[in-house]
PDB file of C-alpha atoms in Angstrom:
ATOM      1  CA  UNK B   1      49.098  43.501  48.913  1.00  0.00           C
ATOM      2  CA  UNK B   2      50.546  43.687  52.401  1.00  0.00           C
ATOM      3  CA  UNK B   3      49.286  46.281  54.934  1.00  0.00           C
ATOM      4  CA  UNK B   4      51.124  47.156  58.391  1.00  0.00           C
ATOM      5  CA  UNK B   5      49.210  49.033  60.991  1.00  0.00           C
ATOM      6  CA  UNK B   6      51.606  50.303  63.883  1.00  0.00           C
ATOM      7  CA  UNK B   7      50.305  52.006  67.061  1.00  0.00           C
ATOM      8  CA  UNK B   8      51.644  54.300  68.710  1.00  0.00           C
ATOM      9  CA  UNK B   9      52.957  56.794  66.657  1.00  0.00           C
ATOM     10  CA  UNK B  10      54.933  58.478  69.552  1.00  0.00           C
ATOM     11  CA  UNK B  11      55.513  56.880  73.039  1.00  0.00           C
ATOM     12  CA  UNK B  12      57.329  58.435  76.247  1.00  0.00           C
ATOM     13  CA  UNK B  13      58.018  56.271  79.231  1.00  0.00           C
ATOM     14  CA  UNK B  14      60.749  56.514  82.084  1.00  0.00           C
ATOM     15  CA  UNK B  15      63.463  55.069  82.208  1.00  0.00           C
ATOM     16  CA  UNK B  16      62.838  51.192  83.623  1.00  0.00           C
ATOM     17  CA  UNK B  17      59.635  51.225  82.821  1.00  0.00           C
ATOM     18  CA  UNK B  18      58.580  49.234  79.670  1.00  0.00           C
ATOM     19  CA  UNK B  19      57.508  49.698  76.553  1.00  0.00           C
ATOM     20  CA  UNK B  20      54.887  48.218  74.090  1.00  0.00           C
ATOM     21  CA  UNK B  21      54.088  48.805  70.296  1.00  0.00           C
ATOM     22  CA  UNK B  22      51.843  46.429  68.471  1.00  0.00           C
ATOM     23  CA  UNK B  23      51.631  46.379  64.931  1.00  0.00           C
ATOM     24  CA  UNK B  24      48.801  44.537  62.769  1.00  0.00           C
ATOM     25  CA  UNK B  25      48.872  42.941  59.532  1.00  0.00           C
ATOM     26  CA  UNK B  26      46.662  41.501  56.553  1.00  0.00           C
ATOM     27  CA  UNK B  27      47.771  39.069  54.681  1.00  0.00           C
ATOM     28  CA  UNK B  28      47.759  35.670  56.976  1.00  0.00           C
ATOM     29  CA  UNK B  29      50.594  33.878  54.604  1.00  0.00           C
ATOM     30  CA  UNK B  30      53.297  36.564  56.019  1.00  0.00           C
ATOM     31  CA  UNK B  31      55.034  34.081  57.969  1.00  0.00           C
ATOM     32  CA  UNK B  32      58.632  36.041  58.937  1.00  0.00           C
ATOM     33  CA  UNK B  33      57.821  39.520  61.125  1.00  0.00           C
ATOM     34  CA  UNK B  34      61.117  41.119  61.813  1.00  0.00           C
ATOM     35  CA  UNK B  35      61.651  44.642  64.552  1.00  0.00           C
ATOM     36  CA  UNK B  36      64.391  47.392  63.473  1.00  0.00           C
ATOM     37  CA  UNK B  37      65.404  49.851  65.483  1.00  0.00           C
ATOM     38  CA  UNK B  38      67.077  53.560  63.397  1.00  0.00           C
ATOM     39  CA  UNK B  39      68.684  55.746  65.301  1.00  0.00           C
ATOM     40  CA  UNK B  40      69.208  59.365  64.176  1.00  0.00           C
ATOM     41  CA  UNK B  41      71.134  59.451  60.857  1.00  0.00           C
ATOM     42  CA  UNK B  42      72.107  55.865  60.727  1.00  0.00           C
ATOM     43  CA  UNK B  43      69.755  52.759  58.655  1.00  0.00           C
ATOM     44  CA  UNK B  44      67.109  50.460  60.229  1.00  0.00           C
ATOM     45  CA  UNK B  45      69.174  47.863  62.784  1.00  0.00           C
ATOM     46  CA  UNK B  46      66.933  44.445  62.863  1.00  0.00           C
ATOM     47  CA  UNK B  47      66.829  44.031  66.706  1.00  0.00           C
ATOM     48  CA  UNK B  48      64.648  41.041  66.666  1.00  0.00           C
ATOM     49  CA  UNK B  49      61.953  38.622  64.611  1.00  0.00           C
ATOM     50  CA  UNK B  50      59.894  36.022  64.606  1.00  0.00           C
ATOM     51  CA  UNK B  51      58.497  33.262  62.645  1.00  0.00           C
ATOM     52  CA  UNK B  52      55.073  32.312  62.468  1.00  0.00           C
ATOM     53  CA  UNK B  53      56.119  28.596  63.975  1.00  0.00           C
ATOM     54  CA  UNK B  54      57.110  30.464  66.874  1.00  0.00           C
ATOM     55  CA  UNK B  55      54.316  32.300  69.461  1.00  0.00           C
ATOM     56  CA  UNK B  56      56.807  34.796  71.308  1.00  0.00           C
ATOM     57  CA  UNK B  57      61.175  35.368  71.188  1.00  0.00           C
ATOM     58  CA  UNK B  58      63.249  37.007  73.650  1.00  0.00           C
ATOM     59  CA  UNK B  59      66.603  38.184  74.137  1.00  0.00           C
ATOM     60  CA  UNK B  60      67.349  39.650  76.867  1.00  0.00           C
ATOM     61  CA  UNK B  61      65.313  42.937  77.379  1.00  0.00           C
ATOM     62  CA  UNK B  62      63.573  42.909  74.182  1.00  0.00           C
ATOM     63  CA  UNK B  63      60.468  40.419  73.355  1.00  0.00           C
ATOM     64  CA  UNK B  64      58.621  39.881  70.514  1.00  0.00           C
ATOM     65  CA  UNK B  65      54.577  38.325  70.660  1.00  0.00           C
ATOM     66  CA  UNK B  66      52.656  36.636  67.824  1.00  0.00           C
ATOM     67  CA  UNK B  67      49.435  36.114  67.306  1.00  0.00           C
ATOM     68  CA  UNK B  68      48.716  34.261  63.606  1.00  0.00           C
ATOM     69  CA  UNK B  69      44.818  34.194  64.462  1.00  0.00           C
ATOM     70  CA  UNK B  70      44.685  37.673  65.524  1.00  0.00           C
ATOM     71  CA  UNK B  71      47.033  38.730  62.954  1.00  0.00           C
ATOM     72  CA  UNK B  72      49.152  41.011  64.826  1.00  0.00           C
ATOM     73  CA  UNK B  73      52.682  40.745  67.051  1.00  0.00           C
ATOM     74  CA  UNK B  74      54.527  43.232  69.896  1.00  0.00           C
ATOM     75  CA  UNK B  75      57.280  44.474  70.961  1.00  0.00           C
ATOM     76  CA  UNK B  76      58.232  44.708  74.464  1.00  0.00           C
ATOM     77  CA  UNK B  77      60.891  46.273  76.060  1.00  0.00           C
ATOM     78  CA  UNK B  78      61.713  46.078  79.510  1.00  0.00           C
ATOM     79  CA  UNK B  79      63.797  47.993  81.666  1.00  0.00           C
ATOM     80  CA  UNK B  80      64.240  50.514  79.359  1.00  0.00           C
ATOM     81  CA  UNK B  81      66.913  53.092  79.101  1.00  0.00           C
ATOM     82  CA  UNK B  82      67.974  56.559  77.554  1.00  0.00           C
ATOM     83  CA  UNK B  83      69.724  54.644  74.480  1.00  0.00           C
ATOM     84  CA  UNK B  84      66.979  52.699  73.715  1.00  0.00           C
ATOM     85  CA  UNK B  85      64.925  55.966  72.649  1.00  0.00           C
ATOM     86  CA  UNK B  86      64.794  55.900  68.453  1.00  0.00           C
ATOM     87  CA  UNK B  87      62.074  55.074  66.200  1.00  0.00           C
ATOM     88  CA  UNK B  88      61.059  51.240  65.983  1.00  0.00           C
ATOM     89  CA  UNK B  89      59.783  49.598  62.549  1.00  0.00           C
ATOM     90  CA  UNK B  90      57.938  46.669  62.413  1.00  0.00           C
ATOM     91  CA  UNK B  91      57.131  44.609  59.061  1.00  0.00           C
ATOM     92  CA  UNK B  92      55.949  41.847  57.632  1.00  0.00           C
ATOM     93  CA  UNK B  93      57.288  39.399  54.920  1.00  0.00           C
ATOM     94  CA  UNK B  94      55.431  36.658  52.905  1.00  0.00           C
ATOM     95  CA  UNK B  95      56.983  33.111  52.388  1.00  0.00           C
ATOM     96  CA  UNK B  96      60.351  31.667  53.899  1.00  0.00           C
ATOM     97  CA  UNK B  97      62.810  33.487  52.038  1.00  0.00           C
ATOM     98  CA  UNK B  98      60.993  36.405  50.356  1.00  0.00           C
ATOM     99  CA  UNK B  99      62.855  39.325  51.539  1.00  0.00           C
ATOM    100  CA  UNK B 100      60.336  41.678  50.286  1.00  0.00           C
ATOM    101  CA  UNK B 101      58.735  43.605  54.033  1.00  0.00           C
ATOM    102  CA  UNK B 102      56.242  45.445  54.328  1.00  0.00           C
ATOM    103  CA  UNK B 103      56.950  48.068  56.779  1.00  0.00           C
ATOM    104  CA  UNK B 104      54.868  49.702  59.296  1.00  0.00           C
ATOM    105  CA  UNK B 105      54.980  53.566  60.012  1.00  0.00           C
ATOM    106  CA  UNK B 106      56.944  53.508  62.916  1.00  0.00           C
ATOM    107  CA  UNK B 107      56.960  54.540  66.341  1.00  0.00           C
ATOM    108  CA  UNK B 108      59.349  57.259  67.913  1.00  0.00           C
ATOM    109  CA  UNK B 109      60.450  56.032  71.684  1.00  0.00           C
ATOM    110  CA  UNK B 110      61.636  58.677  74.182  1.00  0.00           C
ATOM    111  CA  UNK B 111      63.002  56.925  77.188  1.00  0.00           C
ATOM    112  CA  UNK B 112      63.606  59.852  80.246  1.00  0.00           C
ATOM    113  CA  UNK B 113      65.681  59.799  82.496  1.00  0.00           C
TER     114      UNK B 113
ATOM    115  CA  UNK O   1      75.491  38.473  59.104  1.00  0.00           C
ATOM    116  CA  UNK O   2      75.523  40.928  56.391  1.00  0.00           C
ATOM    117  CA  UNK O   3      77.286  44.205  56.762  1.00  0.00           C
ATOM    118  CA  UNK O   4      76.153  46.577  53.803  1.00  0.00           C
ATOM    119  CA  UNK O   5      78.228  49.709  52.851  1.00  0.00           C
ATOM    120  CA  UNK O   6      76.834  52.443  50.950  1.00  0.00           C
ATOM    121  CA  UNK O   7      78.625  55.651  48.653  1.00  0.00           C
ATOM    122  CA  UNK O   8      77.559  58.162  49.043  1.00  0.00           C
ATOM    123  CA  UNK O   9      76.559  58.290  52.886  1.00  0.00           C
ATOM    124  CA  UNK O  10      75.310  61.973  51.903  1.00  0.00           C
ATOM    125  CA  UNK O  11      75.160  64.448  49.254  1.00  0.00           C
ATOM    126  CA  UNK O  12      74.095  67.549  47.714  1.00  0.00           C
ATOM    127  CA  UNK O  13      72.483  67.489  44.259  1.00  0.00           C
ATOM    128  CA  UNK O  14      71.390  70.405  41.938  1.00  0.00           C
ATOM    129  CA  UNK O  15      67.481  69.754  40.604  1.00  0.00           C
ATOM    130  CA  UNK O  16      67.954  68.110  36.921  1.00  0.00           C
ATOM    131  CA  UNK O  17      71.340  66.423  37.818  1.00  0.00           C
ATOM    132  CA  UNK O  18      71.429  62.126  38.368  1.00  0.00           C
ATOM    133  CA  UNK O  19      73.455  60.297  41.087  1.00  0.00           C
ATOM    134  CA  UNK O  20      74.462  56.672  41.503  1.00  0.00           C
ATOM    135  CA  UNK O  21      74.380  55.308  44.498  1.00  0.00           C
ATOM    136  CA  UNK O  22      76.336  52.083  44.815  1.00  0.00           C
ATOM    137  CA  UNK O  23      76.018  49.321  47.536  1.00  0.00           C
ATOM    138  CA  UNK O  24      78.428  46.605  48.922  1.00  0.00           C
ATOM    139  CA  UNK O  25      77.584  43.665  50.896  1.00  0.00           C
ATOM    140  CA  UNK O  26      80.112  41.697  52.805  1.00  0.00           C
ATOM    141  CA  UNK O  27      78.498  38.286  51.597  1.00  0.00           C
ATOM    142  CA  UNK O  28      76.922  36.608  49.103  1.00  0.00           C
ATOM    143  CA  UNK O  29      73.000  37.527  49.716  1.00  0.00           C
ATOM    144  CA  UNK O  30      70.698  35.950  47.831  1.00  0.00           C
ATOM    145  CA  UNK O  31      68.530  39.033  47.225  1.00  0.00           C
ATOM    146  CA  UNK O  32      69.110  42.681  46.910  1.00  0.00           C
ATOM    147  CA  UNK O  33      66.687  45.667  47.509  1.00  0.00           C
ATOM    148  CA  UNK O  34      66.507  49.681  47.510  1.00  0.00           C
ATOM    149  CA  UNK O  35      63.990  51.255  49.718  1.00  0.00           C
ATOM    150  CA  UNK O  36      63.416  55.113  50.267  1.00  0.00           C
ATOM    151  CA  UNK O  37      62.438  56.739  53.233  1.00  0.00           C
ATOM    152  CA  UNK O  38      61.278  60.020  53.133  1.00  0.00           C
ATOM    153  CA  UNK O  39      61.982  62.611  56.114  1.00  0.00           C
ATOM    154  CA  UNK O  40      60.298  61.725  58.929  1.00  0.00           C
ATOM    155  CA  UNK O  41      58.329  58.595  57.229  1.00  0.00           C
ATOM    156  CA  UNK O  42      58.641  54.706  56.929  1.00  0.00           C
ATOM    157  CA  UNK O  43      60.446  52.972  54.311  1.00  0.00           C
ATOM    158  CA  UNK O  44      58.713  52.159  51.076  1.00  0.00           C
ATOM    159  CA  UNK O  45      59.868  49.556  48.749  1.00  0.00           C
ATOM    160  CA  UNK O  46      61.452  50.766  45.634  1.00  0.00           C
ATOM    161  CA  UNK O  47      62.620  47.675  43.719  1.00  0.00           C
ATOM    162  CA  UNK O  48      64.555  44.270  43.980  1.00  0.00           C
ATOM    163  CA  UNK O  49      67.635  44.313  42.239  1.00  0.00           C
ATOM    164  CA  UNK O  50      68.145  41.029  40.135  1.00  0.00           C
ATOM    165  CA  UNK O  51      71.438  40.014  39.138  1.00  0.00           C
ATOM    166  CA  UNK O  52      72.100  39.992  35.469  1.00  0.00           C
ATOM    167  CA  UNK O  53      68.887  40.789  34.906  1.00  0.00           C
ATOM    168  CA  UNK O  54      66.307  43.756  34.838  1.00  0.00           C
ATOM    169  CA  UNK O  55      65.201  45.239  38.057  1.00  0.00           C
ATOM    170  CA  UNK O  56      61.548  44.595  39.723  1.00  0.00           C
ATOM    171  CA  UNK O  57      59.653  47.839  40.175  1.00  0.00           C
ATOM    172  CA  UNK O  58      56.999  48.495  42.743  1.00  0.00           C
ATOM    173  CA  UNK O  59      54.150  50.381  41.833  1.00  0.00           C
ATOM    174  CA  UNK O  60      55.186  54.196  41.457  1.00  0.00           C
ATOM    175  CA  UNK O  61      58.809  53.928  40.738  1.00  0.00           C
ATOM    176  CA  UNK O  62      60.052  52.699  36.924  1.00  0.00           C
ATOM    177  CA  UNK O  63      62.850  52.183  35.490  1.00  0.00           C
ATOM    178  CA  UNK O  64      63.863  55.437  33.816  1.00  0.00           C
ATOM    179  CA  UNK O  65      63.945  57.468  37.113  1.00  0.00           C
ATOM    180  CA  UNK O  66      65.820  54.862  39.190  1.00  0.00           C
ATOM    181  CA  UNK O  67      67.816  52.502  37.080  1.00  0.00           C
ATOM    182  CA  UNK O  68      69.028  49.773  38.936  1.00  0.00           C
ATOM    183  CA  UNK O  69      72.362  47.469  37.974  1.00  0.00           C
ATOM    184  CA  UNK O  70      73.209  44.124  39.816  1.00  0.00           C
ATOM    185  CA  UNK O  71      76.376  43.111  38.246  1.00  0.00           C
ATOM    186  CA  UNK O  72      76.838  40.322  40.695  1.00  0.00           C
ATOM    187  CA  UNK O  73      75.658  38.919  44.352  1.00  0.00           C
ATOM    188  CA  UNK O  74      77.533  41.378  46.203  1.00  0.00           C
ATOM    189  CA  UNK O  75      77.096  44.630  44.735  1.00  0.00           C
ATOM    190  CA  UNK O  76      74.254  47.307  43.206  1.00  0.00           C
ATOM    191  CA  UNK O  77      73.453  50.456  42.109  1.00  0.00           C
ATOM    192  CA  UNK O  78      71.265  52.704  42.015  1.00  0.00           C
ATOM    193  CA  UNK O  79      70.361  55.985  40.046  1.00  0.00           C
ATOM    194  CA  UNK O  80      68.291  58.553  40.922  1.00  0.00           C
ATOM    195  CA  UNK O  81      68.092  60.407  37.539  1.00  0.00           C
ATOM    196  CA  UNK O  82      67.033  64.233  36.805  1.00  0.00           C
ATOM    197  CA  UNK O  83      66.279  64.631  40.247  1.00  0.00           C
ATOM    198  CA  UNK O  84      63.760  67.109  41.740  1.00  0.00           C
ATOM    199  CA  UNK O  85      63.060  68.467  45.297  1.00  0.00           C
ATOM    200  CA  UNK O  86      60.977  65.938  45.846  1.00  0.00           C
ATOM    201  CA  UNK O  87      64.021  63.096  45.456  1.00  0.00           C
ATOM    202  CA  UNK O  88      65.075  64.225  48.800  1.00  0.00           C
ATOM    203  CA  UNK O  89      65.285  61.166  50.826  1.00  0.00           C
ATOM    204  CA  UNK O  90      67.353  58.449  52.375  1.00  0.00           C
ATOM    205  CA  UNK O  91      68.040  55.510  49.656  1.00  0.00           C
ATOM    206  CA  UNK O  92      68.428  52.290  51.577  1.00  0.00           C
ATOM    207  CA  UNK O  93      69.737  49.167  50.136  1.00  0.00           C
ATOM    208  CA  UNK O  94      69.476  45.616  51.739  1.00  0.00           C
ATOM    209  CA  UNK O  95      70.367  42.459  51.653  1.00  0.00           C
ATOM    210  CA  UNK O  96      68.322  39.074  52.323  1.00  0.00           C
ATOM    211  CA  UNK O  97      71.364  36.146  53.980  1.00  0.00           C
ATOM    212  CA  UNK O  98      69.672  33.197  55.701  1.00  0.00           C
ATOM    213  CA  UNK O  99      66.280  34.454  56.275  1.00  0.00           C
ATOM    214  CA  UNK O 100      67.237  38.170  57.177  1.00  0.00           C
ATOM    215  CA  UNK O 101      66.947  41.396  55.895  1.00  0.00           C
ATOM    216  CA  UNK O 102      69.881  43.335  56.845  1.00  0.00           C
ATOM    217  CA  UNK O 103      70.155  47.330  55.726  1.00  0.00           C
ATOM    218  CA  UNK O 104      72.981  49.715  55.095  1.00  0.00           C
ATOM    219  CA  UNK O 105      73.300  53.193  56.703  1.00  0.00           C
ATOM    220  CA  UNK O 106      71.488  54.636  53.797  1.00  0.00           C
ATOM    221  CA  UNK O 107      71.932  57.761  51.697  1.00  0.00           C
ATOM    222  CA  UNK O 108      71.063  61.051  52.221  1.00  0.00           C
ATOM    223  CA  UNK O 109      70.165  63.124  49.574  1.00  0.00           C
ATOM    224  CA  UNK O 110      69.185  66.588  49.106  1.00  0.00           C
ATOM    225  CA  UNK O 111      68.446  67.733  46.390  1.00  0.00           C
ATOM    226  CA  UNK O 112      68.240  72.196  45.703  1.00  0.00           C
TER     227      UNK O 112
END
């Protein structure tokens, strides 16, 4: 099956600096690689994703790189700020329109101010 | 989008008791899942809730301990029966709409 590496575990940067977490995965027919964002006591939020038609996505501060040959994608943040710290989840799903992810082990962001 | 409501949003069990959790989405979604996430860990996938039909188990998790029910598109349950220390978790449904995954707020069980 499916196997999602994420790195790092934990990350700390200042506020307005950026951030990066890469995650890796196996199985080249994933095709749909989506980002959520949980916040203390609440469910995953999908933030942003990507298709594997589709090399990098952004919206606004928040960017999301794919690389099908290398098998892995990022997340970048830019400009970061004190509510962006949570923990981030990346995974991976086969097939347009299997729902089934595969979910990395997440990375816990502390923004400071 | 999908918004997703879940009952309970947190509870207190006694070891050996079962609770359902139900789920509510906002829309039609073409598939329906429940995920766990254990304190402090990632989600893991528990099964995909079929409507009018038996659940699909991952590997680790059968029917008997967490019977699932998808009566129709919009709505699930799921129990977590004679439950044990080790049931303490968040239970996360979701719902797939248009190529996205969307999750509920989860539920938050401990279990003493």
């Amino acid at each position: 099956g499916e196997n999602v590496e994420q790195h790092p575990s934990t990350l700390s940067v200042q506020e307005g600096d950026s951030a990066v977490i890469k995650c890796t995965y196996s199985d080249s027919a994933s095709n749909y690689f989506p980002w959520y964002k949980q916040e203390l006591g609440k469910g995953p939020q999908l933030i942003i994703d990507i298709r594997s038609n589709v090399g990098e996505k952004k919206d606004q501060r928040i960017a999301v790189t794919l690389n099908k040959t290398a098998k892995h994608f990022s997340l970048h943040i830019t400009e970061t700020q004190p509510e962006d710290s949570a923990v981030y989840f990346c995974a991976a799903a086969l097939g347009a329109g299997s729902y089934q992810l595969t979910f990395g082990k997440g990375t816990k962001l502390s923004v400071i101010p | 989008s999908a918004v997703i409501s879940q009952k309970p949003s947190r509870d207190i069990c006694q070891r050996g008791t079962s609770l359902t959790i139900q789920c509510q989405v906002d829309s039609q979604v073409t598939m329906m899942f429940w995920y766990r996430q254990q304190p402090g860990q990632s989600l893991t996938l528990i099964a995909t809730a079929n409507q009018g039909s038996e659940a699909t188990y991952e590997s680790g998790f059968v029917i008997d301990k967490f019977p699932i029910s998808r009566p129709n598109l919009t709505f699930s349950t799921l129990t977590v029966s004679n439950m044990s220390p080790e049931d303490s978790s968040i239970y996360l449904c979701s719902g797939g709409l248009g190529n996205t995954i969307y999750f509920g707020e989860g539920s938050w069980l401990t279990v003493v």
